[in-house]
């Protein structure tokens, strides 16, 4: 997710005061205790395919074909920790370059959850926690073979917070200007380029929803607390909101307005999300007092976002420049307020209207990264000038579900799956991003990108098309039947169970067969009705409807 910034970085980095990982005496990853060493060899696609969830969807078999293609590509990007890297877990790589990326990895775990524990997935995040600095900082980009922070994003100069690549094309080493607060007492180890998208907690709770692994939540509690405090210390502006630079959305038309320390609606809402989810994790692991503190933080930042970033005339959330003026650019960043629970019910309705407006975000392929009303909007994609990305689409979909807008959420998810599948059929592969106004890869976009783009053909197929949604904490599996033809999944995995499910509609009735190796509650929704069944070990059959 770096566009052409590599080519823009031509200045020579200062050697004096260098603090490259591996050359510094600080103890990295001191707050994280791995569960143990996984000495198993990397799985092969050929051997593992017969163990992975196997979807059935007779209505559109091309969905299933794309599903298996996505897994095939994903298996090319599994790695074991290189010697001397400090990594502690096998991992799935970003499929972008020679680095692992925080943003990419968080989203890749969301489809790898359905292959747990057969494939590297949520454990990929352990390698970031294992390279955490003493002050809580974690770089968004770490070199895959060495485990070192990407050199350009390290603060080798020992300066106050700055952005190596800045906010405008061609800019260099731009200092952050704190307004209305005292600058941090100590200088960061990283540049602002390395601070973006604090979304670890979202990935962790998505995993918990499928796996139910409470022990993992206990082990990540302190690393996540330290990371959150580092963001507060370095990235928070005096108005209580949070900064970003080009690294959040590489070439977005919004970037110039964030110059020198403007605050971003996505980073600010993500910190609300982080705080709310830390509160949820705290309740699960018995950190109730800390959970209340995180909730207070979330409410404080929510109030700031709604007071300063919501424009009642435009009925939309906007970034602010470092003087506090609203940036006049509508981007997908505004919809993070839904996932974070920032928007009111009235604001939800306004944002939902934008998502359904074909003149702005409701394009042929929903949802582009900036509104089609923007002068820089590119109907071919243009990277962050209009391309459609599985990560941001997933954010929008989950945000709508957060407000009970399940119908619109499913509509957007299925639209994205349709377009990803259509492009797969025409090109034979999965792409980094997609054009908003045609069934085409984005321009530019990397091919064979699984990568985050595995979310649509894998997770969307299982969750929205077939309709399976696990809740491991409650030991429940919800199944929303939408198709009038045979559908289901063999070897569906959640909460330690492996389950075969088949639904066969005939003459207005649906015959459901479940074969499970464990006990759980199945909730089937169909045609406005919901049926609950206690599933026992073994095979059972029941008929609904008619």
Short mmCIF file of C-alpha atoms in Angstrom, two decimals, residues 169-454:
data_model
loop_
_atom_site.label_atom_id
_atom_site.label_comp_id
_atom_site.label_asym_id
_atom_site.label_seq_id
_atom_site.Cartn_x
_atom_site.Cartn_y
_atom_site.Cartn_z
CA UNK A 169 3.87 14.64 -3.52
CA UNK A 170 7.61 15.27 -3.47
CA UNK A 171 7.74 16.57 0.11
CA UNK A 172 10.43 15.42 2.54
CA UNK A 173 11.00 15.30 6.29
CA UNK A 174 8.09 17.52 7.32
CA UNK A 175 7.81 18.30 11.00
CA UNK A 176 4.52 17.78 12.83
CA UNK A 177 3.22 20.97 14.40
CA UNK A 178 1.39 20.26 17.66
CA UNK A 179 -1.38 22.80 18.25
CA UNK A 180 -2.93 23.28 21.67
CA UNK A 181 -0.84 20.68 23.48
CA UNK A 182 2.64 20.22 24.85
CA UNK A 183 4.79 18.10 22.52
CA UNK A 184 5.80 14.68 23.88
CA UNK A 185 8.64 14.79 26.40
CA UNK A 186 10.58 12.09 24.54
CA UNK A 187 10.98 11.78 20.79
CA UNK A 188 9.52 8.73 19.03
CA UNK A 189 11.56 5.92 17.52
CA UNK A 190 9.41 6.00 14.38
CA UNK A 191 8.24 8.64 11.95
CA UNK A 192 4.60 9.50 11.37
CA UNK A 193 4.78 7.39 8.19
CA UNK A 194 4.94 4.33 10.48
CA UNK A 195 1.94 5.38 12.59
CA UNK A 196 -1.25 4.58 10.73
CA UNK A 197 -4.43 2.56 11.15
CA UNK A 198 -4.52 1.34 14.76
CA UNK A 199 -6.73 -1.69 14.02
CA UNK A 200 -5.10 -4.56 15.91
CA UNK A 201 -8.11 -4.91 18.23
CA UNK A 202 -10.53 -5.26 15.33
CA UNK A 203 -8.53 -8.13 13.86
CA UNK A 204 -8.20 -9.76 17.27
CA UNK A 205 -11.93 -9.64 18.01
CA UNK A 206 -12.80 -10.89 14.52
CA UNK A 207 -10.56 -13.86 15.29
CA UNK A 208 -12.10 -14.35 18.73
CA UNK A 209 -15.55 -14.43 17.13
CA UNK A 210 -14.46 -17.49 15.14
CA UNK A 211 -11.99 -19.22 17.47
CA UNK A 212 -13.11 -18.27 20.99
CA UNK A 213 -9.46 -18.16 22.11
CA UNK A 214 -9.55 -16.28 25.46
CA UNK A 215 -5.94 -17.14 26.27
CA UNK A 216 -4.83 -15.18 23.24
CA UNK A 217 -6.73 -12.09 24.42
CA UNK A 218 -4.95 -12.32 27.77
CA UNK A 219 -1.54 -12.50 26.08
CA UNK A 220 -2.11 -9.51 23.82
CA UNK A 221 -3.63 -7.26 26.48
CA UNK A 222 -0.44 -5.50 27.58
CA UNK A 223 1.06 -5.06 24.07
CA UNK A 224 -2.21 -3.48 22.92
CA UNK A 225 -2.39 -1.19 25.97
CA UNK A 226 1.17 0.00 25.34
CA UNK A 227 0.50 0.51 21.63
CA UNK A 228 -2.61 2.56 22.36
CA UNK A 229 -0.72 4.80 24.80
CA UNK A 230 2.04 5.38 22.23
CA UNK A 231 -0.59 6.62 19.77
CA UNK A 232 -2.02 8.92 22.42
CA UNK A 233 1.43 10.24 23.29
CA UNK A 234 2.72 10.95 19.79
CA UNK A 235 -0.19 11.15 17.34
CA UNK A 236 -2.90 13.00 19.26
CA UNK A 237 -3.34 16.67 18.47
CA UNK A 238 -4.34 19.32 20.96
CA UNK A 239 -7.99 19.12 19.87
CA UNK A 240 -8.13 15.49 21.04
CA UNK A 241 -8.13 14.05 17.52
CA UNK A 242 -5.46 12.05 15.70
CA UNK A 243 -3.07 12.85 12.86
CA UNK A 244 -1.95 10.89 9.84
CA UNK A 245 -0.03 11.51 6.63
CA UNK A 246 0.18 9.98 3.14
CA UNK A 247 0.58 6.47 4.60
CA UNK A 248 -3.11 6.07 5.46
CA UNK A 249 -4.30 6.55 1.87
CA UNK A 250 -1.21 6.94 -0.33
CA UNK A 251 -2.29 9.37 -3.07
CA UNK A 252 -5.70 10.45 -1.77
CA UNK A 253 -6.82 13.96 -2.72
CA UNK A 254 -7.35 14.59 0.99
CA UNK A 255 -3.66 14.35 1.90
CA UNK A 256 -2.63 17.95 1.18
CA UNK A 257 -5.14 19.17 3.76
CA UNK A 258 -3.51 17.07 6.51
CA UNK A 259 -0.21 18.93 6.07
CA UNK A 260 1.92 19.54 9.21
CA UNK A 261 -0.42 17.88 11.64
CA UNK A 262 -3.97 17.93 10.37
CA UNK A 263 -6.26 15.35 11.93
CA UNK A 264 -7.98 12.52 10.08
CA UNK A 265 -11.45 11.14 10.57
CA UNK A 266 -10.29 7.56 9.96
CA UNK A 267 -7.38 7.61 12.45
CA UNK A 268 -9.53 9.40 15.03
CA UNK A 269 -12.44 6.97 14.62
CA UNK A 270 -10.04 4.02 14.69
CA UNK A 271 -8.79 5.19 18.08
CA UNK A 272 -12.40 5.24 19.28
CA UNK A 273 -12.81 1.74 17.88
CA UNK A 274 -9.58 0.63 19.55
CA UNK A 275 -10.70 2.00 22.91
CA UNK A 276 -14.17 0.43 22.69
CA UNK A 277 -12.71 -2.90 21.69
CA UNK A 278 -10.09 -2.78 24.44
CA UNK A 279 -13.01 -2.29 26.81
CA UNK A 280 -14.70 -5.37 25.32
CA UNK A 281 -11.49 -7.40 25.60
CA UNK A 282 -11.02 -6.12 29.15
CA UNK A 283 -14.41 -7.47 30.17
CA UNK A 284 -13.57 -10.86 28.67
CA UNK A 285 -10.21 -11.14 30.45
CA UNK A 286 -11.26 -9.60 33.78
CA UNK A 287 -9.78 -6.10 33.37
CA UNK A 288 -12.97 -4.30 34.34
CA UNK A 289 -11.44 -1.13 35.76
CA UNK A 290 -9.24 -0.66 32.72
CA UNK A 291 -12.26 -1.35 30.50
CA UNK A 292 -14.12 1.58 32.06
CA UNK A 293 -11.15 3.85 31.43
CA UNK A 294 -11.04 2.87 27.77
CA UNK A 295 -14.75 3.58 27.43
CA UNK A 296 -14.25 7.07 28.86
CA UNK A 297 -11.53 7.68 26.27
CA UNK A 298 -13.85 6.48 23.52
CA UNK A 299 -16.62 8.83 24.58
CA UNK A 300 -14.24 11.80 24.78
CA UNK A 301 -12.90 11.30 21.25
CA UNK A 302 -16.40 10.55 19.92
CA UNK A 303 -17.56 13.92 21.22
CA UNK A 304 -14.60 15.66 19.54
CA UNK A 305 -15.26 13.97 16.19
CA UNK A 306 -18.93 14.90 16.20
CA UNK A 307 -18.30 18.47 17.32
CA UNK A 308 -15.46 19.26 14.93
CA UNK A 309 -15.60 16.88 11.97
CA UNK A 310 -19.31 16.55 11.20
CA UNK A 311 -20.59 19.09 8.69
CA UNK A 312 -24.36 19.51 9.23
CA UNK A 313 -24.85 21.11 5.80
CA UNK A 314 -22.89 18.50 3.81
CA UNK A 315 -24.11 15.78 6.21
CA UNK A 316 -20.72 14.11 6.17
CA UNK A 317 -17.54 13.74 8.25
CA UNK A 318 -14.40 15.57 7.09
CA UNK A 319 -10.72 15.68 8.03
CA UNK A 320 -9.39 18.90 9.58
CA UNK A 321 -6.28 20.82 8.57
CA UNK A 322 -3.85 21.83 11.33
CA UNK A 323 -5.72 25.12 11.76
CA UNK A 324 -8.94 23.22 12.47
CA UNK A 325 -10.67 23.90 9.14
CA UNK A 326 -12.62 21.08 7.50
CA UNK A 327 -10.95 19.60 4.43
CA UNK A 328 -13.31 19.84 1.42
CA UNK A 329 -12.85 16.23 0.28
CA UNK A 330 -15.30 13.35 0.74
CA UNK A 331 -13.45 10.08 1.27
CA UNK A 332 -14.20 6.59 2.50
CA UNK A 333 -12.49 7.55 5.78
CA UNK A 334 -15.80 9.01 7.02
CA UNK A 335 -17.37 5.56 7.27
CA UNK A 336 -14.98 4.47 10.02
CA UNK A 337 -17.34 6.40 12.28
CA UNK A 338 -19.90 3.62 11.77
CA UNK A 339 -17.56 0.81 12.77
CA UNK A 340 -16.42 2.85 15.78
CA UNK A 341 -19.97 3.68 16.89
CA UNK A 342 -19.34 7.43 16.59
CA UNK A 343 -22.30 8.38 14.40
CA UNK A 344 -25.77 9.08 15.77
CA UNK A 345 -28.82 7.42 14.22
CA UNK A 346 -29.47 10.54 12.16
CA UNK A 347 -25.86 10.66 10.99
CA UNK A 348 -26.10 6.98 10.10
CA UNK A 349 -29.02 7.74 7.79
CA UNK A 350 -27.05 10.49 6.07
CA UNK A 351 -24.00 8.25 5.60
CA UNK A 352 -26.16 5.36 4.35
CA UNK A 353 -27.70 7.74 1.81
CA UNK A 354 -24.20 8.53 0.50
CA UNK A 355 -23.51 4.81 0.11
CA UNK A 356 -26.63 4.46 -2.01
CA UNK A 357 -26.07 7.60 -4.08
CA UNK A 358 -24.74 6.63 -7.50
CA UNK A 359 -23.28 10.10 -7.93
CA UNK A 360 -20.92 9.64 -4.96
CA UNK A 361 -20.15 6.27 -3.33
CA UNK A 362 -22.88 4.03 -4.75
CA UNK A 363 -20.98 3.24 -7.95
CA UNK A 364 -21.13 0.07 -10.05
CA UNK A 365 -18.55 -1.42 -7.68
CA UNK A 366 -19.18 -0.13 -4.20
CA UNK A 367 -17.52 1.57 -2.24
CA UNK A 368 -14.83 3.77 -3.92
CA UNK A 369 -12.20 5.41 -1.74
CA UNK A 370 -13.32 8.90 -2.60
CA UNK A 371 -16.62 10.25 -3.80
CA UNK A 372 -17.20 10.41 -7.55
CA UNK A 373 -18.12 14.05 -7.00
CA UNK A 374 -14.45 14.87 -6.31
CA UNK A 375 -12.52 16.44 -9.18
CA UNK A 376 -9.67 13.95 -8.75
CA UNK A 377 -11.97 10.91 -8.83
CA UNK A 378 -10.63 8.28 -11.24
CA UNK A 379 -13.25 5.88 -12.71
CA UNK A 380 -10.42 3.44 -13.42
CA UNK A 381 -9.34 3.45 -9.79
CA UNK A 382 -6.22 5.56 -9.55
CA UNK A 383 -5.25 3.76 -6.33
CA UNK A 384 -6.78 5.93 -3.55
CA UNK A 385 -8.45 8.31 -5.99
CA UNK A 386 -11.44 6.04 -6.41
CA UNK A 387 -10.40 2.38 -6.44
CA UNK A 388 -12.45 -0.16 -4.49
CA UNK A 389 -10.51 -2.13 -1.88
CA UNK A 390 -11.64 -5.18 0.08
CA UNK A 391 -10.37 -3.73 3.39
CA UNK A 392 -12.34 -0.50 3.17
CA UNK A 393 -15.41 -2.31 1.84
CA UNK A 394 -15.19 -4.65 4.83
CA UNK A 395 -14.96 -1.66 7.16
CA UNK A 396 -18.11 -0.18 5.62
CA UNK A 397 -20.00 -3.47 5.74
CA UNK A 398 -19.12 -4.17 9.37
CA UNK A 399 -19.93 -0.58 10.27
CA UNK A 400 -23.41 -0.86 8.80
CA UNK A 401 -23.96 -4.12 10.69
CA UNK A 402 -22.91 -2.30 13.85
CA UNK A 403 -26.02 -0.13 13.39
CA UNK A 404 -28.36 -2.96 12.43
CA UNK A 405 -28.21 -2.15 8.70
CA UNK A 406 -27.70 -5.79 7.74
CA UNK A 407 -29.60 -5.60 4.45
CA UNK A 408 -27.52 -2.73 3.05
CA UNK A 409 -24.35 -4.35 4.40
CA UNK A 410 -25.10 -7.62 2.61
CA UNK A 411 -25.99 -5.75 -0.57
CA UNK A 412 -22.59 -4.03 -0.60
CA UNK A 413 -20.67 -7.19 0.30
CA UNK A 414 -22.40 -9.25 -2.39
CA UNK A 415 -21.84 -6.49 -4.94
CA UNK A 416 -18.12 -6.58 -4.18
CA UNK A 417 -17.99 -10.38 -4.35
CA UNK A 418 -19.79 -10.28 -7.71
CA UNK A 419 -17.26 -7.86 -9.18
CA UNK A 420 -14.23 -9.67 -7.74
CA UNK A 421 -15.56 -12.95 -9.16
CA UNK A 422 -16.33 -11.42 -12.56
CA UNK A 423 -12.78 -10.04 -12.79
CA UNK A 424 -11.40 -13.40 -11.69
CA UNK A 425 -13.33 -15.11 -14.50
CA UNK A 426 -11.98 -12.66 -17.07
CA UNK A 427 -8.37 -12.47 -15.84
CA UNK A 428 -7.81 -15.73 -13.97
CA UNK A 429 -6.70 -14.12 -10.73
CA UNK A 430 -7.44 -11.86 -7.72
CA UNK A 431 -6.33 -8.21 -7.73
CA UNK A 432 -5.09 -5.69 -5.17
CA UNK A 433 -7.97 -3.29 -5.90
CA UNK A 434 -10.74 -2.80 -8.44
CA UNK A 435 -12.15 -0.09 -10.68
CA UNK A 436 -15.26 1.61 -9.31
CA UNK A 437 -17.07 1.97 -12.64
CA UNK A 438 -16.33 -1.27 -14.50
CA UNK A 439 -15.71 -4.96 -13.91
CA UNK A 440 -11.96 -4.43 -14.13
CA UNK A 441 -8.85 -4.43 -11.96
CA UNK A 442 -7.95 -1.03 -10.64
CA UNK A 443 -5.33 1.02 -12.44
CA UNK A 444 -2.77 0.53 -10.94
CA UNK A 445 -3.24 -2.79 -9.09
CA UNK A 446 -1.10 -5.84 -8.36
CA UNK A 447 -2.30 -9.23 -9.63
CA UNK A 448 -2.32 -12.51 -7.67
CA UNK A 449 -3.04 -10.41 -4.59
CA UNK A 450 -4.02 -12.56 -1.62
CA UNK A 451 -3.21 -10.32 0.28
CA UNK A 452 -6.25 -8.63 1.73
CA UNK A 453 -8.27 -9.25 -1.41
CA UNK A 454 -8.84 -12.81 -0.19
#
